[in-house]
């Protein structure tokens, strides 16, 4: 989808602060509120804007430990992939899941309160799953950069 300069301006501002009022957003984007409102409706209807959310501080909500886990499945049958996908969707601790190339099949970004909580999560949810062959965990020591903003 080819986006206009005006639409890109709207998206940049929303990525910085999705709580802006229509008036504030129209000022920042230098366009009439009615034009802005129509463009927002179009961007949402087309799926460019998927959601407007609040970004929380993980340490303030007992999710300060971040783990990146490489997961390999025993096989890649439709049953195994569907079961794994279903498991990922059910577990709120899994923030992201990407199917990747290389030695692992999937990369997971997992948030828990601490190492003990992660061990419990791993033992009860991942390691007991019959479709998962192995899990390799890396603990994030420090967030050097963390953003939800896409490069526009």
mmCIF file of N, CA and C in Angstrom, residues 68-144:
data_model
loop_
_atom_site.group_PDB
_atom_site.id
_atom_site.type_symbol
_atom_site.label_atom_id
_atom_site.label_comp_id
_atom_site.label_asym_id
_atom_site.label_seq_id
_atom_site.Cartn_x
_atom_site.Cartn_y
_atom_site.Cartn_z
ATOM 1 N N UNK A 68 14.363 -14.485 25.657
ATOM 2 C CA UNK A 68 14.238 -14.825 24.243
ATOM 3 C C UNK A 68 14.498 -16.316 24.132
ATOM 4 N N UNK A 69 13.508 -17.056 23.673
ATOM 5 C CA UNK A 69 13.608 -18.519 23.633
ATOM 6 C C UNK A 69 13.526 -19.022 22.201
ATOM 7 N N UNK A 70 14.501 -19.842 21.836
ATOM 8 C CA UNK A 70 14.499 -20.518 20.532
ATOM 9 C C UNK A 70 13.827 -21.868 20.727
ATOM 10 N N UNK A 71 12.821 -22.135 19.928
ATOM 11 C CA UNK A 71 12.050 -23.374 20.070
ATOM 12 C C UNK A 71 12.158 -24.192 18.791
ATOM 13 N N UNK A 72 12.439 -25.474 18.957
ATOM 14 C CA UNK A 72 12.449 -26.413 17.835
ATOM 15 C C UNK A 72 11.361 -27.452 18.071
ATOM 16 N N UNK A 73 10.629 -27.775 17.013
ATOM 17 C CA UNK A 73 9.582 -28.784 17.094
ATOM 18 C C UNK A 73 10.141 -30.144 16.673
ATOM 19 N N UNK A 74 9.459 -31.206 17.127
ATOM 20 C CA UNK A 74 9.858 -32.558 16.717
ATOM 21 C C UNK A 74 9.640 -32.760 15.230
ATOM 22 N N UNK A 75 8.507 -32.269 14.736
ATOM 23 C CA UNK A 75 8.214 -32.379 13.308
ATOM 24 C C UNK A 75 7.380 -31.170 12.894
ATOM 25 N N UNK A 76 7.095 -31.075 11.614
ATOM 26 C CA UNK A 76 6.386 -29.903 11.096
ATOM 27 C C UNK A 76 5.063 -30.286 10.450
ATOM 28 N N UNK A 77 4.445 -31.318 10.992
ATOM 29 C CA UNK A 77 3.134 -31.712 10.489
ATOM 30 C C UNK A 77 2.140 -30.601 10.817
ATOM 31 N N UNK A 78 1.044 -30.598 10.105
ATOM 32 C CA UNK A 78 0.004 -29.598 10.356
ATOM 33 C C UNK A 78 -0.492 -29.691 11.800
ATOM 34 N N UNK A 79 -0.614 -30.904 12.303
ATOM 35 C CA UNK A 79 -1.060 -31.110 13.686
ATOM 36 C C UNK A 79 -0.078 -30.474 14.673
ATOM 37 N N UNK A 80 1.214 -30.685 14.480
ATOM 38 C CA UNK A 80 2.229 -30.148 15.394
ATOM 39 C C UNK A 80 2.257 -28.617 15.350
ATOM 40 N N UNK A 81 2.249 -28.074 14.155
ATOM 41 C CA UNK A 81 2.295 -26.610 14.006
ATOM 42 C C UNK A 81 1.039 -25.974 14.598
ATOM 43 N N UNK A 82 -0.122 -26.549 14.325
ATOM 44 C CA UNK A 82 -1.375 -26.010 14.874
ATOM 45 C C UNK A 82 -1.405 -26.099 16.398
ATOM 46 N N UNK A 83 -0.934 -27.191 16.942
ATOM 47 C CA UNK A 83 -0.905 -27.348 18.401
ATOM 48 C C UNK A 83 0.040 -26.333 19.033
ATOM 49 N N UNK A 84 1.210 -26.149 18.434
ATOM 50 C CA UNK A 84 2.161 -25.178 18.962
ATOM 51 C C UNK A 84 1.595 -23.761 18.859
ATOM 52 N N UNK A 85 1.020 -23.422 17.725
ATOM 53 C CA UNK A 85 0.427 -22.097 17.527
ATOM 54 C C UNK A 85 -0.688 -21.845 18.543
ATOM 55 N N UNK A 86 -1.490 -22.841 18.784
ATOM 56 C CA UNK A 86 -2.567 -22.725 19.770
ATOM 57 C C UNK A 86 -2.006 -22.485 21.174
ATOM 58 N N UNK A 87 -0.948 -23.211 21.514
ATOM 59 C CA UNK A 87 -0.296 -23.037 22.813
ATOM 60 C C UNK A 87 0.211 -21.605 22.962
ATOM 61 N N UNK A 88 0.893 -21.107 21.947
ATOM 62 C CA UNK A 88 1.448 -19.741 21.974
ATOM 63 C C UNK A 88 0.325 -18.721 22.173
ATOM 64 N N UNK A 89 -0.786 -18.889 21.475
ATOM 65 C CA UNK A 89 -1.895 -17.939 21.576
ATOM 66 C C UNK A 89 -2.520 -17.936 22.971
ATOM 67 N N UNK A 90 -2.507 -19.065 23.652
ATOM 68 C CA UNK A 90 -3.133 -19.179 24.975
ATOM 69 C C UNK A 90 -2.304 -18.588 26.110
ATOM 70 N N UNK A 91 -0.990 -18.480 25.932
ATOM 71 C CA UNK A 91 -0.112 -18.103 27.039
ATOM 72 C C UNK A 91 0.214 -16.610 27.018
ATOM 73 N N UNK A 92 -0.301 -15.854 27.969
ATOM 74 C CA UNK A 92 -0.077 -14.409 27.959
ATOM 75 C C UNK A 92 1.382 -14.008 28.209
ATOM 76 N N UNK A 93 2.172 -14.900 28.784
ATOM 77 C CA UNK A 93 3.586 -14.585 29.017
ATOM 78 C C UNK A 93 4.364 -14.467 27.707
ATOM 79 N N UNK A 94 3.867 -15.118 26.656
ATOM 80 C CA UNK A 94 4.530 -15.042 25.351
ATOM 81 C C UNK A 94 4.056 -13.764 24.656
ATOM 82 N N UNK A 95 4.969 -12.814 24.565
ATOM 83 C CA UNK A 95 4.652 -11.509 23.981
ATOM 84 C C UNK A 95 4.727 -11.531 22.458
ATOM 85 N N UNK A 96 5.674 -12.285 21.937
ATOM 86 C CA UNK A 96 5.861 -12.364 20.490
ATOM 87 C C UNK A 96 6.277 -13.780 20.129
ATOM 88 N N UNK A 97 5.933 -14.170 18.914
ATOM 89 C CA UNK A 97 6.352 -15.466 18.377
ATOM 90 C C UNK A 97 6.580 -15.289 16.884
ATOM 91 N N UNK A 98 7.787 -15.603 16.441
ATOM 92 C CA UNK A 98 8.106 -15.530 15.028
ATOM 93 C C UNK A 98 8.607 -16.888 14.547
ATOM 94 N N UNK A 99 8.150 -17.296 13.372
ATOM 95 C CA UNK A 99 8.700 -18.482 12.710
ATOM 96 C C UNK A 99 9.973 -18.003 12.024
ATOM 97 N N UNK A 100 11.076 -18.698 12.260
ATOM 98 C CA UNK A 100 12.379 -18.223 11.790
ATOM 99 C C UNK A 100 13.102 -19.290 10.979
ATOM 100 N N UNK A 101 14.105 -18.843 10.240
ATOM 101 C CA UNK A 101 14.991 -19.766 9.543
ATOM 102 C C UNK A 101 16.167 -20.065 10.467
ATOM 103 N N UNK A 102 16.938 -21.070 10.122
ATOM 104 C CA UNK A 102 18.091 -21.427 10.941
ATOM 105 C C UNK A 102 17.833 -22.685 11.735
ATOM 106 N N UNK A 103 18.569 -22.836 12.830
ATOM 107 C CA UNK A 103 18.479 -24.062 13.625
ATOM 108 C C UNK A 103 17.149 -24.194 14.355
ATOM 109 N N UNK A 104 16.626 -23.091 14.884
ATOM 110 C CA UNK A 104 15.353 -23.137 15.599
ATOM 111 C C UNK A 104 14.208 -22.954 14.609
ATOM 112 N N UNK A 105 13.016 -23.332 15.049
ATOM 113 C CA UNK A 105 11.822 -23.140 14.226
ATOM 114 C C UNK A 105 11.109 -21.843 14.576
ATOM 115 N N UNK A 106 11.142 -21.477 15.860
ATOM 116 C CA UNK A 106 10.443 -20.286 16.338
ATOM 117 C C UNK A 106 11.298 -19.533 17.352
ATOM 118 N N UNK A 107 11.097 -18.233 17.418
ATOM 119 C CA UNK A 107 11.688 -17.396 18.470
ATOM 120 C C UNK A 107 10.530 -16.803 19.267
ATOM 121 N N UNK A 108 10.634 -16.922 20.573
ATOM 122 C CA UNK A 108 9.613 -16.393 21.467
ATOM 123 C C UNK A 108 10.207 -15.274 22.319
ATOM 124 N N UNK A 109 9.430 -14.238 22.535
ATOM 125 C CA UNK A 109 9.774 -13.218 23.526
ATOM 126 C C UNK A 109 8.802 -13.440 24.675
ATOM 127 N N UNK A 110 9.367 -13.761 25.836
ATOM 128 C CA UNK A 110 8.566 -14.150 26.993
ATOM 129 C C UNK A 110 8.850 -13.185 28.138
ATOM 130 N N UNK A 111 7.804 -12.777 28.838
ATOM 131 C CA UNK A 111 7.937 -11.889 30.000
ATOM 132 C C UNK A 111 7.372 -12.580 31.232
ATOM 133 N N UNK A 112 8.185 -12.621 32.295
ATOM 134 C CA UNK A 112 7.734 -13.102 33.600
ATOM 135 C C UNK A 112 8.329 -12.182 34.665
ATOM 136 N N UNK A 113 7.982 -12.434 35.903
ATOM 137 C CA UNK A 113 8.463 -11.594 36.992
ATOM 138 C C UNK A 113 9.935 -11.836 37.312
ATOM 139 N N UNK A 114 10.345 -13.116 37.323
ATOM 140 C CA UNK A 114 11.719 -13.436 37.702
ATOM 141 C C UNK A 114 12.104 -14.810 37.163
ATOM 142 N N UNK A 115 13.314 -15.245 37.462
ATOM 143 C CA UNK A 115 13.823 -16.525 36.960
ATOM 144 C C UNK A 115 12.976 -17.691 37.469
ATOM 145 N N UNK A 116 12.565 -17.650 38.724
ATOM 146 C CA UNK A 116 11.733 -18.731 39.257
ATOM 147 C C UNK A 116 10.411 -18.840 38.494
ATOM 148 N N UNK A 117 9.796 -17.709 38.213
ATOM 149 C CA UNK A 117 8.535 -17.714 37.456
ATOM 150 C C UNK A 117 8.763 -18.250 36.042
ATOM 151 N N UNK A 118 9.910 -17.910 35.450
ATOM 152 C CA UNK A 118 10.218 -18.424 34.110
ATOM 153 C C UNK A 118 10.430 -19.940 34.145
ATOM 154 N N UNK A 119 11.131 -20.418 35.159
ATOM 155 C CA UNK A 119 11.361 -21.855 35.277
ATOM 156 C C UNK A 119 10.032 -22.603 35.391
ATOM 157 N N UNK A 120 9.127 -22.053 36.184
ATOM 158 C CA UNK A 120 7.787 -22.648 36.319
ATOM 159 C C UNK A 120 7.059 -22.641 34.976
ATOM 160 N N UNK A 121 7.108 -21.500 34.295
ATOM 161 C CA UNK A 121 6.457 -21.356 32.993
ATOM 162 C C UNK A 121 7.020 -22.375 32.001
ATOM 163 N N UNK A 122 8.348 -22.445 31.932
ATOM 164 C CA UNK A 122 9.011 -23.376 31.009
ATOM 165 C C UNK A 122 8.629 -24.814 31.318
ATOM 166 N N UNK A 123 8.762 -25.183 32.571
ATOM 167 C CA UNK A 123 8.509 -26.570 32.977
ATOM 168 C C UNK A 123 7.075 -27.003 32.712
ATOM 169 N N UNK A 124 6.131 -26.136 33.010
ATOM 170 C CA UNK A 124 4.724 -26.517 32.916
ATOM 171 C C UNK A 124 4.102 -26.292 31.538
ATOM 172 N N UNK A 125 4.683 -25.421 30.733
ATOM 173 C CA UNK A 125 4.036 -25.092 29.461
ATOM 174 C C UNK A 125 4.821 -25.512 28.226
ATOM 175 N N UNK A 126 6.113 -25.327 28.241
ATOM 176 C CA UNK A 126 6.888 -25.625 27.035
ATOM 177 C C UNK A 126 7.489 -27.027 27.066
ATOM 178 N N UNK A 127 8.178 -27.352 28.132
ATOM 179 C CA UNK A 127 8.898 -28.631 28.166
ATOM 180 C C UNK A 127 7.980 -29.844 28.250
ATOM 181 N N UNK A 128 6.769 -29.666 28.708
ATOM 182 C CA UNK A 128 5.812 -30.777 28.779
ATOM 183 C C UNK A 128 5.009 -30.938 27.490
ATOM 184 N N UNK A 129 5.205 -30.043 26.553
ATOM 185 C CA UNK A 129 4.464 -30.114 25.304
ATOM 186 C C UNK A 129 5.077 -31.197 24.407
ATOM 187 N N UNK A 130 4.282 -32.159 23.954
ATOM 188 C CA UNK A 130 4.830 -33.274 23.190
ATOM 189 C C UNK A 130 5.368 -32.883 21.807
ATOM 190 N N UNK A 131 5.004 -31.727 21.310
ATOM 191 C CA UNK A 131 5.450 -31.312 19.979
ATOM 192 C C UNK A 131 6.771 -30.544 20.011
ATOM 193 N N UNK A 132 7.175 -30.083 21.193
ATOM 194 C CA UNK A 132 8.399 -29.291 21.310
ATOM 195 C C UNK A 132 9.583 -30.208 21.584
ATOM 196 N N UNK A 133 10.593 -30.134 20.716
ATOM 197 C CA UNK A 133 11.807 -30.945 20.873
ATOM 198 C C UNK A 133 12.777 -30.282 21.844
ATOM 199 N N UNK A 134 13.001 -28.954 21.659
ATOM 200 C CA UNK A 134 13.965 -28.278 22.523
ATOM 201 C C UNK A 134 13.638 -26.795 22.644
ATOM 202 N N UNK A 135 14.109 -26.234 23.756
ATOM 203 C CA UNK A 135 13.979 -24.802 24.017
ATOM 204 C C UNK A 135 15.332 -24.315 24.518
ATOM 205 N N UNK A 136 15.855 -23.278 23.886
ATOM 206 C CA UNK A 136 17.088 -22.644 24.329
ATOM 207 C C UNK A 136 16.747 -21.225 24.756
ATOM 208 N N UNK A 137 17.041 -20.904 26.000
ATOM 209 C CA UNK A 137 16.654 -19.612 26.562
ATOM 210 C C UNK A 137 17.840 -18.674 26.708
ATOM 211 N N UNK A 138 17.620 -17.423 26.350
ATOM 212 C CA UNK A 138 18.597 -16.357 26.576
ATOM 213 C C UNK A 138 17.910 -15.274 27.390
ATOM 214 N N UNK A 139 18.548 -14.887 28.488
ATOM 215 C CA UNK A 139 17.975 -13.876 29.369
ATOM 216 C C UNK A 139 18.466 -12.495 28.944
ATOM 217 N N UNK A 140 17.539 -11.576 28.791
ATOM 218 C CA UNK A 140 17.901 -10.205 28.432
ATOM 219 C C UNK A 140 18.489 -9.545 29.671
ATOM 220 N N UNK A 141 19.719 -9.069 29.551
ATOM 221 C CA UNK A 141 20.394 -8.426 30.676
ATOM 222 C C UNK A 141 20.079 -6.936 30.744
ATOM 223 N N UNK A 142 19.914 -6.319 29.569
ATOM 224 C CA UNK A 142 19.645 -4.890 29.524
ATOM 225 C C UNK A 142 18.976 -4.559 28.193
ATOM 226 N N UNK A 143 17.917 -3.755 28.253
ATOM 227 C CA UNK A 143 17.298 -3.254 27.032
ATOM 228 C C UNK A 143 18.120 -2.083 26.527
ATOM 229 N N UNK A 144 18.777 -2.268 25.398
ATOM 230 C CA UNK A 144 19.552 -1.191 24.808
ATOM 231 C C UNK A 144 18.643 -0.310 23.963
#
